[in-house]
Tab-separated table of C-alpha atoms in Angstrom:
chain	number	residue	atom	x	y	z
Q	11	UNK	CA	-85.151	176.845	178.507
Q	12	UNK	CA	-85.878	180.521	178.075
Q	13	UNK	CA	-87.189	182.105	174.931
Q	14	UNK	CA	-84.637	183.370	172.404
Q	15	UNK	CA	-82.013	180.948	173.682
Q	16	UNK	CA	-79.157	179.966	171.400
Q	17	UNK	CA	-77.390	176.621	171.314
Q	18	UNK	CA	-74.887	175.666	173.991
Q	19	UNK	CA	-71.593	174.140	172.918
Q	20	UNK	CA	-72.844	170.612	173.600
Q	21	UNK	CA	-75.702	171.152	171.160
Q	22	UNK	CA	-73.336	172.094	168.318
Q	23	UNK	CA	-71.535	169.830	165.832
Q	24	UNK	CA	-68.883	170.432	163.199
Q	25	UNK	CA	-70.635	170.903	159.876
Q	26	UNK	CA	-73.781	172.497	161.338
Q	27	UNK	CA	-74.803	175.188	158.881
Q	28	UNK	CA	-77.420	177.906	158.365
Q	29	UNK	CA	-77.979	180.342	155.523
Q	30	UNK	CA	-79.908	183.495	154.666
Q	31	UNK	CA	-80.753	185.121	151.347
Q	32	UNK	CA	-81.123	188.837	150.793
Q	33	UNK	CA	-81.340	191.125	147.773
Q	34	UNK	CA	-79.153	194.220	148.267
Q	35	UNK	CA	-81.199	197.342	147.513
Q	36	UNK	CA	-80.472	201.035	146.996
Q	37	UNK	CA	-82.375	201.654	150.234
Q	38	UNK	CA	-79.997	199.331	152.123
Q	39	UNK	CA	-77.029	201.290	150.822
Q	40	UNK	CA	-78.649	204.589	151.767
Q	41	UNK	CA	-79.403	203.430	155.301
Q	42	UNK	CA	-75.935	201.932	155.682
Q	43	UNK	CA	-74.483	205.281	154.621
Q	44	UNK	CA	-76.652	207.081	157.117
Q	45	UNK	CA	-75.605	204.818	159.998
Q	46	UNK	CA	-71.885	204.694	159.272
Q	47	UNK	CA	-71.315	208.032	157.537
Q	48	UNK	CA	-69.777	206.089	154.647
Q	49	UNK	CA	-70.820	208.087	151.588
Q	50	UNK	CA	-67.968	206.840	149.420
Q	51	UNK	CA	-68.945	207.769	145.824
Q	52	UNK	CA	-68.387	204.132	144.774
Q	53	UNK	CA	-71.687	203.468	146.594
Q	54	UNK	CA	-73.544	206.732	145.948
Q	55	UNK	CA	-72.428	208.384	142.715
Q	56	UNK	CA	-73.446	206.515	139.556
Q	57	UNK	CA	-71.357	208.742	137.280
Q	58	UNK	CA	-68.274	208.376	139.459
Q	59	UNK	CA	-68.836	204.620	139.659
Q	60	UNK	CA	-69.103	204.305	135.877
Q	61	UNK	CA	-65.439	205.344	135.652
Q	62	UNK	CA	-64.177	202.827	138.211
Q	63	UNK	CA	-63.065	199.236	137.508
Q	64	UNK	CA	-66.440	198.019	138.766
Q	65	UNK	CA	-68.376	200.176	136.236
Q	66	UNK	CA	-71.444	200.495	138.467
Q	67	UNK	CA	-72.259	201.458	142.026
Q	68	UNK	CA	-71.413	198.699	144.491
Q	69	UNK	CA	-72.529	197.759	147.987
Q	70	UNK	CA	-70.486	198.523	151.061
Q	71	UNK	CA	-68.483	195.342	151.729
Q	72	UNK	CA	-69.223	195.583	155.437
Q	73	UNK	CA	-72.949	195.521	154.715
Q	74	UNK	CA	-72.544	192.112	153.080
Q	75	UNK	CA	-70.271	190.965	155.908
Q	76	UNK	CA	-72.932	191.997	158.410
Q	77	UNK	CA	-75.255	189.290	157.091
Q	78	UNK	CA	-73.010	186.791	158.887
Q	79	UNK	CA	-73.677	188.627	162.153
Q	80	UNK	CA	-77.397	188.007	161.707
Q	81	UNK	CA	-76.904	184.256	161.234
Q	82	UNK	CA	-74.442	183.976	164.115
Q	83	UNK	CA	-76.498	186.057	166.521
Q	84	UNK	CA	-79.915	184.699	165.687
Q	85	UNK	CA	-79.369	181.139	164.495
Q	86	UNK	CA	-75.974	179.496	164.999
Q	87	UNK	CA	-75.098	179.499	167.844
Q	88	UNK	CA	-77.862	182.124	168.244
Q	89	UNK	CA	-78.941	184.464	171.054
Q	90	UNK	CA	-76.729	184.581	174.111
Q	91	UNK	CA	-73.536	184.055	172.113
Q	92	UNK	CA	-70.587	186.364	172.631
Q	93	UNK	CA	-69.070	187.523	169.339
Q	94	UNK	CA	-65.280	187.350	169.722
Q	95	UNK	CA	-63.949	188.095	166.261
Q	96	UNK	CA	-64.690	188.212	162.554
Q	97	UNK	CA	-62.438	188.168	159.522
Q	98	UNK	CA	-63.698	189.268	156.108
Q	99	UNK	CA	-62.166	189.059	152.658
Q	100	UNK	CA	-63.909	191.071	149.954
Q	101	UNK	CA	-63.371	188.980	146.831
Q	102	UNK	CA	-65.814	190.449	144.359
Q	103	UNK	CA	-68.044	193.512	144.083
Q	104	UNK	CA	-71.699	193.232	145.097
Q	105	UNK	CA	-74.035	195.246	142.880
Q	106	UNK	CA	-77.447	196.732	143.634
Q	107	UNK	CA	-80.045	194.029	143.010
Q	108	UNK	CA	-77.647	191.147	143.631
Q	109	UNK	CA	-79.174	188.319	145.648
Q	110	UNK	CA	-76.686	187.385	148.332
Q	111	UNK	CA	-76.747	184.054	150.121
Q	112	UNK	CA	-74.794	184.168	153.375
Q	113	UNK	CA	-73.776	180.800	154.828
Q	114	UNK	CA	-72.104	180.064	158.160
Q	115	UNK	CA	-70.813	176.592	159.016
Q	116	UNK	CA	-69.175	175.308	162.186
Q	117	UNK	CA	-65.591	174.230	161.506
Q	118	UNK	CA	-64.027	173.996	164.974
Q	119	UNK	CA	-65.400	173.375	168.458
Q	120	UNK	CA	-63.334	173.890	171.612
Q	121	UNK	CA	-65.505	172.623	174.461
Q	122	UNK	CA	-62.916	173.375	177.150
Q	123	UNK	CA	-62.697	177.061	176.226
Q	124	UNK	CA	-66.362	177.250	175.121
Q	125	UNK	CA	-65.400	178.616	171.717
Q	126	UNK	CA	-66.536	177.798	168.196
Q	127	UNK	CA	-65.094	178.866	164.867
Q	128	UNK	CA	-67.426	179.193	161.897
Q	129	UNK	CA	-66.598	179.502	158.228
Q	130	UNK	CA	-68.512	182.395	156.638
Q	131	UNK	CA	-69.201	182.574	152.896
Q	132	UNK	CA	-71.453	184.972	150.980
Q	133	UNK	CA	-72.377	183.965	147.420
Q	134	UNK	CA	-74.044	186.057	144.738
Q	135	UNK	CA	-76.825	184.791	142.455
Q	136	UNK	CA	-74.155	183.385	140.097
Q	137	UNK	CA	-72.804	181.260	142.933
Q	138	UNK	CA	-69.605	183.317	143.046
Q	139	UNK	CA	-68.046	183.850	146.461
Q	140	UNK	CA	-68.225	187.585	147.124
Q	141	UNK	CA	-67.163	187.717	150.788
Q	142	UNK	CA	-65.449	184.996	152.811
Q	143	UNK	CA	-64.166	184.860	156.366
Q	144	UNK	CA	-64.201	183.272	159.769
Q	145	UNK	CA	-66.014	184.071	162.991
Q	146	UNK	CA	-65.194	183.071	166.552
Q	147	UNK	CA	-67.907	183.014	169.208
Q	148	UNK	CA	-68.616	181.808	172.724
Q	149	UNK	CA	-71.934	179.967	172.585
Q	150	UNK	CA	-74.380	180.653	175.410
Q	151	UNK	CA	-74.196	178.643	178.586
Q	152	UNK	CA	-77.205	177.406	180.631
Q	153	UNK	CA	-80.441	178.618	179.105
Q	154	UNK	CA	-78.904	180.653	176.328
Q	155	UNK	CA	-77.894	183.718	178.336
R	267	UNK	CA	-56.867	215.290	139.796
R	268	UNK	CA	-60.519	214.344	139.703
R	269	UNK	CA	-63.005	215.113	142.427
R	270	UNK	CA	-63.457	212.491	145.132
R	271	UNK	CA	-59.982	211.092	144.495
R	272	UNK	CA	-58.248	209.176	147.255
R	273	UNK	CA	-54.524	209.070	147.918
R	274	UNK	CA	-52.213	206.980	145.748
R	275	UNK	CA	-49.612	204.803	147.439
R	276	UNK	CA	-46.883	207.397	146.908
R	277	UNK	CA	-48.938	209.954	148.821
R	278	UNK	CA	-49.206	207.708	151.893
R	279	UNK	CA	-46.792	207.307	154.821
R	280	UNK	CA	-46.590	204.929	157.746
R	281	UNK	CA	-48.272	206.593	160.721
R	282	UNK	CA	-50.795	208.577	158.660
R	283	UNK	CA	-54.011	208.521	160.686
R	284	UNK	CA	-57.620	209.729	160.539
R	285	UNK	CA	-60.453	209.439	163.041
R	286	UNK	CA	-64.202	209.857	163.299
R	287	UNK	CA	-66.514	210.217	166.294
R	288	UNK	CA	-70.075	208.991	166.438
R	289	UNK	CA	-72.671	208.462	169.163
R	290	UNK	CA	-74.449	205.110	168.722
R	291	UNK	CA	-78.215	205.651	168.862
R	292	UNK	CA	-81.277	203.434	169.126
R	293	UNK	CA	-82.165	204.552	165.607
R	294	UNK	CA	-78.800	203.277	164.298
R	295	UNK	CA	-79.498	199.876	165.847
R	296	UNK	CA	-82.993	199.795	164.364
R	297	UNK	CA	-81.748	200.639	160.879
R	298	UNK	CA	-78.890	198.161	161.156
R	299	UNK	CA	-81.425	195.496	162.119
R	300	UNK	CA	-83.584	196.407	159.164
R	301	UNK	CA	-80.687	196.197	156.692
R	302	UNK	CA	-79.121	193.003	157.977
R	303	UNK	CA	-82.114	191.191	159.456
R	304	UNK	CA	-80.155	190.933	162.703
R	305	UNK	CA	-82.845	191.263	165.373
R	306	UNK	CA	-80.841	189.479	168.061
R	307	UNK	CA	-82.621	190.288	171.362
R	308	UNK	CA	-79.300	191.463	172.812
R	309	UNK	CA	-79.817	194.534	170.598
R	310	UNK	CA	-83.615	194.835	170.656
R	311	UNK	CA	-85.106	193.419	173.850
R	312	UNK	CA	-84.340	195.451	176.988
R	313	UNK	CA	-85.794	192.816	179.331
R	314	UNK	CA	-83.845	190.014	177.676
R	315	UNK	CA	-80.677	192.135	177.733
R	316	UNK	CA	-81.065	192.866	181.450
R	317	UNK	CA	-80.490	189.146	182.127
R	318	UNK	CA	-77.326	188.880	180.033
R	319	UNK	CA	-73.769	189.496	181.226
R	320	UNK	CA	-73.910	192.949	179.598
R	321	UNK	CA	-77.030	193.968	181.602
R	322	UNK	CA	-78.282	196.374	178.924
R	323	UNK	CA	-78.942	196.361	175.204
R	324	UNK	CA	-75.748	196.581	173.158
R	325	UNK	CA	-74.863	197.665	169.641
R	326	UNK	CA	-74.224	195.212	166.836
R	327	UNK	CA	-70.436	194.743	166.797
R	328	UNK	CA	-70.413	194.958	163.000
R	329	UNK	CA	-72.025	198.389	163.158
R	330	UNK	CA	-69.061	199.666	165.146
R	331	UNK	CA	-66.658	197.855	162.801
R	332	UNK	CA	-68.318	199.569	159.848
R	333	UNK	CA	-67.077	202.957	161.067
R	334	UNK	CA	-63.625	201.862	159.866
R	335	UNK	CA	-65.062	201.346	156.375
R	336	UNK	CA	-66.143	204.997	156.322
R	337	UNK	CA	-62.651	206.240	157.206
R	338	UNK	CA	-60.924	203.900	154.758
R	339	UNK	CA	-63.294	204.590	151.884
R	340	UNK	CA	-63.652	208.316	152.327
R	341	UNK	CA	-60.412	209.493	153.930
R	342	UNK	CA	-57.421	207.139	154.082
R	343	UNK	CA	-56.648	206.079	151.404
R	344	UNK	CA	-60.095	207.376	150.353
R	345	UNK	CA	-62.231	207.050	147.220
R	346	UNK	CA	-60.947	204.720	144.522
R	347	UNK	CA	-59.435	202.280	147.023
R	348	UNK	CA	-60.183	198.582	146.726
R	349	UNK	CA	-61.054	197.032	150.095
R	350	UNK	CA	-59.261	193.688	150.283
R	351	UNK	CA	-59.866	192.483	153.820
R	352	UNK	CA	-60.848	193.449	157.341
R	353	UNK	CA	-60.315	191.739	160.677
R	354	UNK	CA	-62.333	192.700	163.748
R	355	UNK	CA	-62.021	191.741	167.392
R	356	UNK	CA	-64.956	192.693	169.611
R	357	UNK	CA	-63.315	193.423	172.956
R	358	UNK	CA	-66.034	195.202	174.896
R	359	UNK	CA	-69.746	195.857	174.546
R	360	UNK	CA	-70.896	199.146	173.034
R	361	UNK	CA	-74.016	200.581	174.672
R	362	UNK	CA	-76.653	202.921	173.292
R	363	UNK	CA	-75.435	206.481	173.759
R	364	UNK	CA	-71.756	205.533	173.779
R	365	UNK	CA	-69.569	207.950	171.826
R	366	UNK	CA	-67.274	205.890	169.647
R	367	UNK	CA	-64.055	207.233	168.192
R	368	UNK	CA	-62.849	205.121	165.270
R	369	UNK	CA	-59.194	205.543	164.300
R	370	UNK	CA	-57.325	204.048	161.337
R	371	UNK	CA	-53.551	204.338	161.007
R	372	UNK	CA	-51.244	203.138	158.245
R	373	UNK	CA	-48.876	200.470	159.553
R	374	UNK	CA	-47.499	198.836	156.401
R	375	UNK	CA	-46.991	200.020	152.817
R	376	UNK	CA	-46.118	197.654	149.976
R	377	UNK	CA	-45.476	199.872	146.965
R	378	UNK	CA	-44.669	196.960	144.647
R	379	UNK	CA	-48.010	195.260	145.236
R	380	UNK	CA	-49.875	198.567	145.757
R	381	UNK	CA	-51.198	197.423	149.124
R	382	UNK	CA	-51.471	199.119	152.491
R	383	UNK	CA	-52.317	197.681	155.893
R	384	UNK	CA	-54.037	199.908	158.433
R	385	UNK	CA	-54.513	199.378	162.145
R	386	UNK	CA	-58.127	199.977	163.152
R	387	UNK	CA	-59.141	200.852	166.712
R	388	UNK	CA	-62.512	202.006	168.044
R	389	UNK	CA	-62.544	203.606	171.495
R	390	UNK	CA	-65.516	204.440	173.706
R	391	UNK	CA	-65.891	207.686	175.664
R	392	UNK	CA	-63.878	206.136	178.511
R	393	UNK	CA	-60.974	205.587	176.113
R	394	UNK	CA	-61.452	201.824	176.276
R	395	UNK	CA	-60.754	199.868	173.102
R	396	UNK	CA	-64.072	198.338	172.068
R	397	UNK	CA	-63.203	196.987	168.617
R	398	UNK	CA	-59.743	196.461	167.137
R	399	UNK	CA	-58.558	195.026	163.843
R	400	UNK	CA	-56.645	195.432	160.633
R	401	UNK	CA	-57.641	196.399	157.114
R	402	UNK	CA	-55.868	195.771	153.834
R	403	UNK	CA	-56.562	197.967	150.812
R	404	UNK	CA	-55.261	198.799	147.365
R	405	UNK	CA	-55.050	202.593	147.168
R	406	UNK	CA	-56.269	204.220	143.969
R	407	UNK	CA	-53.918	204.637	141.031
R	408	UNK	CA	-53.782	207.671	138.726
R	409	UNK	CA	-56.474	210.173	139.601
R	410	UNK	CA	-58.052	208.199	142.377
R	411	UNK	CA	-60.095	205.764	140.299
């Protein structure tokens, strides 16, 4: 077994779950803007945001969705996985300072095709679902590579 | 018309398209890791990556997918839109230094529900599709808010 190896399909079970908590900060939004070029005023202009339905600046939805990528790539199945697809539904706004808990849970295993489907849910500190979706991955084979 | 206003549904047509080019850099990957906590060795460990099927370090798929968010939020429909959902299919690896061209194109307009569906495609410099998907948004109403 090499270091940084994820779980092979035979080491996975339906219902396996991992989670990660993170507070979304103004610095996160700034860096996300810098990387993606997404300077939508809903994320950057407090005065503009005050006139929108959300009343305050909100996080980029894709930033919240990217927390699933961390769990999938580092924990379940983990390193060596091939990321096939991701669906995301942005159900509620995420505000600066919100503590997001991202949870991924295995819901389908196809051993023959070496594919797993995971349910992805991000909750805010009020236990409201802010982003939901599904991910499909190929877990690593032999030794996590 | 207020500043930073996006297009209302009546200002949109099927086939409307916008694009954005960006070279993926090591600094982007580092910042994306910092924001999301995703330090998967496929993105950060050159020696580890050399033993994977991709042979070299690759970008986070969600980073590439986030380029669509920029186009949707800033250009088409633009500011004031509500991002409903996004699907992403990671078809090919994106390497450091790759020049990615993200393109979003309106494919469905539902005036009654005030919803639009856009096709999302990211190409690399060899014109290969690296990430594809679909986005659903509610364009802004009156004045782009």
